[in-house]
């Protein structure tokens, strides 16, 4: 790894925003408004454990920017959550929502915990405690959370129930990613992985690649990675390796992904799946393949391994899996990197559909959801891809520029930028 390589996700996020502001020739004040979250809240969540003791967990929520609408973003439960990570993820939500043209700003939450160590009752108490502590800052028109790593529709259901009992009414629009029975949207669970695969199909079309002749490697087999793996498998690509936190599996003849999904339900992980060889994370990322889908955590592709990545397309289903230095190296080597803010935007897009359905109280069919999602993802991909080829810039740089010009316009007309304020005073 290069000695100076930046690995702090918040520094990376701010650097990307700064570059885009400069590339667009915008005033420094745009960066000043975007470099810090508008609000950052830290809470302590006491939970009575099953053994009768009380344990205090730390929870964060970063409300990065609400120029375009209520802040929107998932809640992560993980032992490595840090304020910097939560802030970075909230910046990326602001940029992603703006890129897709959604009426949302960006937010993100995190709780320092290891859900694997918690009983279902403790997990419920923690989920309810988090939302109780954050309730004054949240609401359908203020801040709208969703699932992220280690949180799921059940966690959203507990949070929805807790908030609804605090405010005294069923508030379906409070958060998205809920179970269907509680106002969830059809297609939401699959939306992020499905959106990733839409962008891969668009990329393959532009690069004249036939997906049925490709091989795919997926890091992470959770909500996002398992859906992406299954949809790539359905599209005829040979998925040759998948990985989870406790182990990975490689089979050069192709893995039977539907069988692996059943195996995971039974065993809790793909590690140990018999029809393949075990593989390490480092080996998996540098396997000979056409498409690599990092769908786990940040900083997986760095200057340490970017020279050895063999894929032709890297589709960032995870947030922040690639450092800027690694992005530069892979781009120079002719690899097409579909940046996270585009490749995983299917999740927030269907979250938006869920919120719209909740506010209307009228629900769509799965076909309607999927076809609207595919249309929006294809359009966003083509827009970014065409600008990338016309201007000879990285997909990521173009995507940030599109997103930030929209945000800057909103902040300007709201009167947040100095030129706008002085115009107002003069008139
Ligand atoms: P998840 O908890 O369902 O799955 C995470 C997966 O990553 C698991 O398979 C886990 O075993 C694996 N993993 C964790 N640490 C790993 C490691 N060190 N090495 C290899 N594998 C590891 O989470 P998810 O919702 O699928 O989220 C995955 C990524 O996608 C995250 O970066 C998240 O921010 C991003 N994302 C999620 C959504 C969503 O809708 N869930 C939307 C946009 C982006």
PDB file of N, CA, C and O in Angstrom, residues 6-7 28 31 61 65 78 81 83 86 104 107 112 117 142 161 165 180 183 188 192 218 292 320 327 344 423-424:
ATOM      1  N   UNK A   6      -4.800   7.403   1.440  1.00  0.00           N
ATOM      2  CA  UNK A   6      -5.831   7.796   2.401  1.00  0.00           C
ATOM      3  C   UNK A   6      -6.834   6.659   2.543  1.00  0.00           C
ATOM      4  O   UNK A   6      -7.405   6.196   1.562  1.00  0.00           O
ATOM      5  N   UNK A   7      -7.032   6.199   3.792  1.00  0.00           N
ATOM      6  CA  UNK A   7      -7.974   5.096   4.025  1.00  0.00           C
ATOM      7  C   UNK A   7      -9.181   5.519   4.857  1.00  0.00           C
ATOM      8  O   UNK A   7     -10.157   4.792   4.938  1.00  0.00           O
ATOM      9  N   UNK A  28     -15.756  27.994  -3.697  1.00  0.00           N
ATOM     10  CA  UNK A  28     -15.323  27.179  -2.539  1.00  0.00           C
ATOM     11  C   UNK A  28     -16.431  27.013  -1.508  1.00  0.00           C
ATOM     12  O   UNK A  28     -16.438  26.047  -0.738  1.00  0.00           O
ATOM     13  N   UNK A  31     -18.118  23.711  -1.320  1.00  0.00           N
ATOM     14  CA  UNK A  31     -17.397  22.693  -0.548  1.00  0.00           C
ATOM     15  C   UNK A  31     -17.546  22.955   0.957  1.00  0.00           C
ATOM     16  O   UNK A  31     -17.750  22.022   1.743  1.00  0.00           O
ATOM     17  N   UNK A  61     -25.856   9.166  14.417  1.00  0.00           N
ATOM     18  CA  UNK A  61     -26.604   9.480  13.193  1.00  0.00           C
ATOM     19  C   UNK A  61     -25.996  10.762  12.633  1.00  0.00           C
ATOM     20  O   UNK A  61     -25.825  11.754  13.348  1.00  0.00           O
ATOM     21  N   UNK A  65     -26.780  16.497   4.663  1.00  0.00           N
ATOM     22  CA  UNK A  65     -27.252  17.674   3.929  1.00  0.00           C
ATOM     23  C   UNK A  65     -28.700  17.454   3.513  1.00  0.00           C
ATOM     24  O   UNK A  65     -29.032  16.403   2.988  1.00  0.00           O
ATOM     25  N   UNK A  78     -22.517  -2.700  13.624  1.00  0.00           N
ATOM     26  CA  UNK A  78     -21.242  -3.372  13.356  1.00  0.00           C
ATOM     27  C   UNK A  78     -20.230  -2.988  14.436  1.00  0.00           C
ATOM     28  O   UNK A  78     -20.216  -1.841  14.884  1.00  0.00           O
ATOM     29  N   UNK A  81     -17.979   0.238  13.603  1.00  0.00           N
ATOM     30  CA  UNK A  81     -18.576   1.541  13.259  1.00  0.00           C
ATOM     31  C   UNK A  81     -17.791   2.666  13.942  1.00  0.00           C
ATOM     32  O   UNK A  81     -17.433   2.557  15.116  1.00  0.00           O
ATOM     33  N   UNK A  83     -17.387   7.298  14.019  1.00  0.00           N
ATOM     34  CA  UNK A  83     -18.038   8.537  13.567  1.00  0.00           C
ATOM     35  C   UNK A  83     -17.618   8.887  12.137  1.00  0.00           C
ATOM     36  O   UNK A  83     -18.439   9.326  11.330  1.00  0.00           O
ATOM     37  N   UNK A  86     -19.530   6.750   9.632  1.00  0.00           N
ATOM     38  CA  UNK A  86     -20.940   7.162   9.522  1.00  0.00           C
ATOM     39  C   UNK A  86     -21.036   8.482   8.735  1.00  0.00           C
ATOM     40  O   UNK A  86     -21.906   8.640   7.873  1.00  0.00           O
ATOM     41  N   UNK A 104     -34.254  13.803  -1.939  1.00  0.00           N
ATOM     42  CA  UNK A 104     -33.676  13.458  -0.645  1.00  0.00           C
ATOM     43  C   UNK A 104     -32.301  14.082  -0.465  1.00  0.00           C
ATOM     44  O   UNK A 104     -31.548  14.237  -1.439  1.00  0.00           O
ATOM     45  N   UNK A 107     -28.172  10.940   4.851  1.00  0.00           N
ATOM     46  CA  UNK A 107     -27.928  10.695   6.270  1.00  0.00           C
ATOM     47  C   UNK A 107     -27.424   9.277   6.440  1.00  0.00           C
ATOM     48  O   UNK A 107     -27.428   8.495   5.486  1.00  0.00           O
ATOM     49  N   UNK A 112     -22.442   0.792  17.461  1.00  0.00           N
ATOM     50  CA  UNK A 112     -21.262  -0.046  17.754  1.00  0.00           C
ATOM     51  C   UNK A 112     -21.704  -1.285  18.518  1.00  0.00           C
ATOM     52  O   UNK A 112     -21.943  -1.222  19.733  1.00  0.00           O
ATOM     53  N   UNK A 117     -23.469 -11.451  18.699  1.00  0.00           N
ATOM     54  CA  UNK A 117     -23.357 -11.727  20.141  1.00  0.00           C
ATOM     55  C   UNK A 117     -24.649 -11.426  20.900  1.00  0.00           C
ATOM     56  O   UNK A 117     -24.686 -11.568  22.126  1.00  0.00           O
ATOM     57  N   UNK A 142     -38.224  14.684   7.746  1.00  0.00           N
ATOM     58  CA  UNK A 142     -36.972  15.163   8.372  1.00  0.00           C
ATOM     59  C   UNK A 142     -35.822  14.238   8.030  1.00  0.00           C
ATOM     60  O   UNK A 142     -34.818  14.635   7.464  1.00  0.00           O
ATOM     61  N   UNK A 161     -42.299   0.450  15.003  1.00  0.00           N
ATOM     62  CA  UNK A 161     -43.265   0.283  16.088  1.00  0.00           C
ATOM     63  C   UNK A 161     -42.942   1.227  17.244  1.00  0.00           C
ATOM     64  O   UNK A 161     -43.827   1.877  17.805  1.00  0.00           O
ATOM     65  N   UNK A 165     -45.272   4.378  18.470  1.00  0.00           N
ATOM     66  CA  UNK A 165     -45.884   4.496  19.802  1.00  0.00           C
ATOM     67  C   UNK A 165     -45.453   5.799  20.480  1.00  0.00           C
ATOM     68  O   UNK A 165     -46.211   6.368  21.253  1.00  0.00           O
ATOM     69  N   UNK A 180     -43.210  -6.293   4.238  1.00  0.00           N
ATOM     70  CA  UNK A 180     -44.356  -5.965   3.383  1.00  0.00           C
ATOM     71  C   UNK A 180     -45.622  -5.718   4.188  1.00  0.00           C
ATOM     72  O   UNK A 180     -46.385  -4.800   3.888  1.00  0.00           O
ATOM     73  N   UNK A 183     -46.154  -2.025   5.382  1.00  0.00           N
ATOM     74  CA  UNK A 183     -45.968  -0.913   4.444  1.00  0.00           C
ATOM     75  C   UNK A 183     -44.662  -0.965   3.694  1.00  0.00           C
ATOM     76  O   UNK A 183     -44.260   0.034   3.082  1.00  0.00           O
ATOM     77  N   UNK A 188     -38.109  -4.236  -2.508  1.00  0.00           N
ATOM     78  CA  UNK A 188     -37.095  -3.461  -1.784  1.00  0.00           C
ATOM     79  C   UNK A 188     -35.920  -4.320  -1.337  1.00  0.00           C
ATOM     80  O   UNK A 188     -34.773  -3.908  -1.437  1.00  0.00           O
ATOM     81  N   UNK A 192     -31.124  -3.304  -4.182  1.00  0.00           N
ATOM     82  CA  UNK A 192     -29.743  -2.844  -4.347  1.00  0.00           C
ATOM     83  C   UNK A 192     -28.991  -3.780  -5.297  1.00  0.00           C
ATOM     84  O   UNK A 192     -28.351  -3.329  -6.260  1.00  0.00           O
ATOM     85  N   UNK A 218     -18.002 -12.463  -6.451  1.00  0.00           N
ATOM     86  CA  UNK A 218     -18.750 -11.581  -5.549  1.00  0.00           C
ATOM     87  C   UNK A 218     -18.159 -11.658  -4.140  1.00  0.00           C
ATOM     88  O   UNK A 218     -18.062 -12.743  -3.561  1.00  0.00           O
ATOM     89  N   UNK A 292     -16.169  -8.188 -11.244  1.00  0.00           N
ATOM     90  CA  UNK A 292     -15.930  -8.290  -9.803  1.00  0.00           C
ATOM     91  C   UNK A 292     -16.942  -7.394  -9.096  1.00  0.00           C
ATOM     92  O   UNK A 292     -17.062  -6.208  -9.435  1.00  0.00           O
ATOM     93  N   UNK A 320     -17.960   2.561  -0.799  1.00  0.00           N
ATOM     94  CA  UNK A 320     -16.550   2.856  -0.552  1.00  0.00           C
ATOM     95  C   UNK A 320     -15.603   1.676  -0.580  1.00  0.00           C
ATOM     96  O   UNK A 320     -14.627   1.665   0.179  1.00  0.00           O
ATOM     97  N   UNK A 327      -8.668   3.287  -7.473  1.00  0.00           N
ATOM     98  CA  UNK A 327      -9.546   3.664  -8.592  1.00  0.00           C
ATOM     99  C   UNK A 327      -8.682   4.176  -9.752  1.00  0.00           C
ATOM    100  O   UNK A 327      -8.890   3.820 -10.913  1.00  0.00           O
ATOM    101  N   UNK A 344     -24.793   1.025  -6.467  1.00  0.00           N
ATOM    102  CA  UNK A 344     -25.682   0.521  -5.418  1.00  0.00           C
ATOM    103  C   UNK A 344     -26.864   1.450  -5.153  1.00  0.00           C
ATOM    104  O   UNK A 344     -27.543   1.333  -4.127  1.00  0.00           O
ATOM    105  N   UNK A 423     -27.515  38.886  -3.524  1.00  0.00           N
ATOM    106  CA  UNK A 423     -28.503  39.284  -4.531  1.00  0.00           C
ATOM    107  C   UNK A 423     -29.807  39.653  -3.815  1.00  0.00           C
ATOM    108  O   UNK A 423     -30.437  40.646  -4.107  1.00  0.00           O
ATOM    109  N   UNK A 424     -30.142  38.798  -2.843  1.00  0.00           N
ATOM    110  CA  UNK A 424     -31.394  39.009  -2.119  1.00  0.00           C
ATOM    111  C   UNK A 424     -31.368  40.348  -1.393  1.00  0.00           C
ATOM    112  O   UNK A 424     -32.304  41.133  -1.443  1.00  0.00           O
TER     113      UNK A 424
END
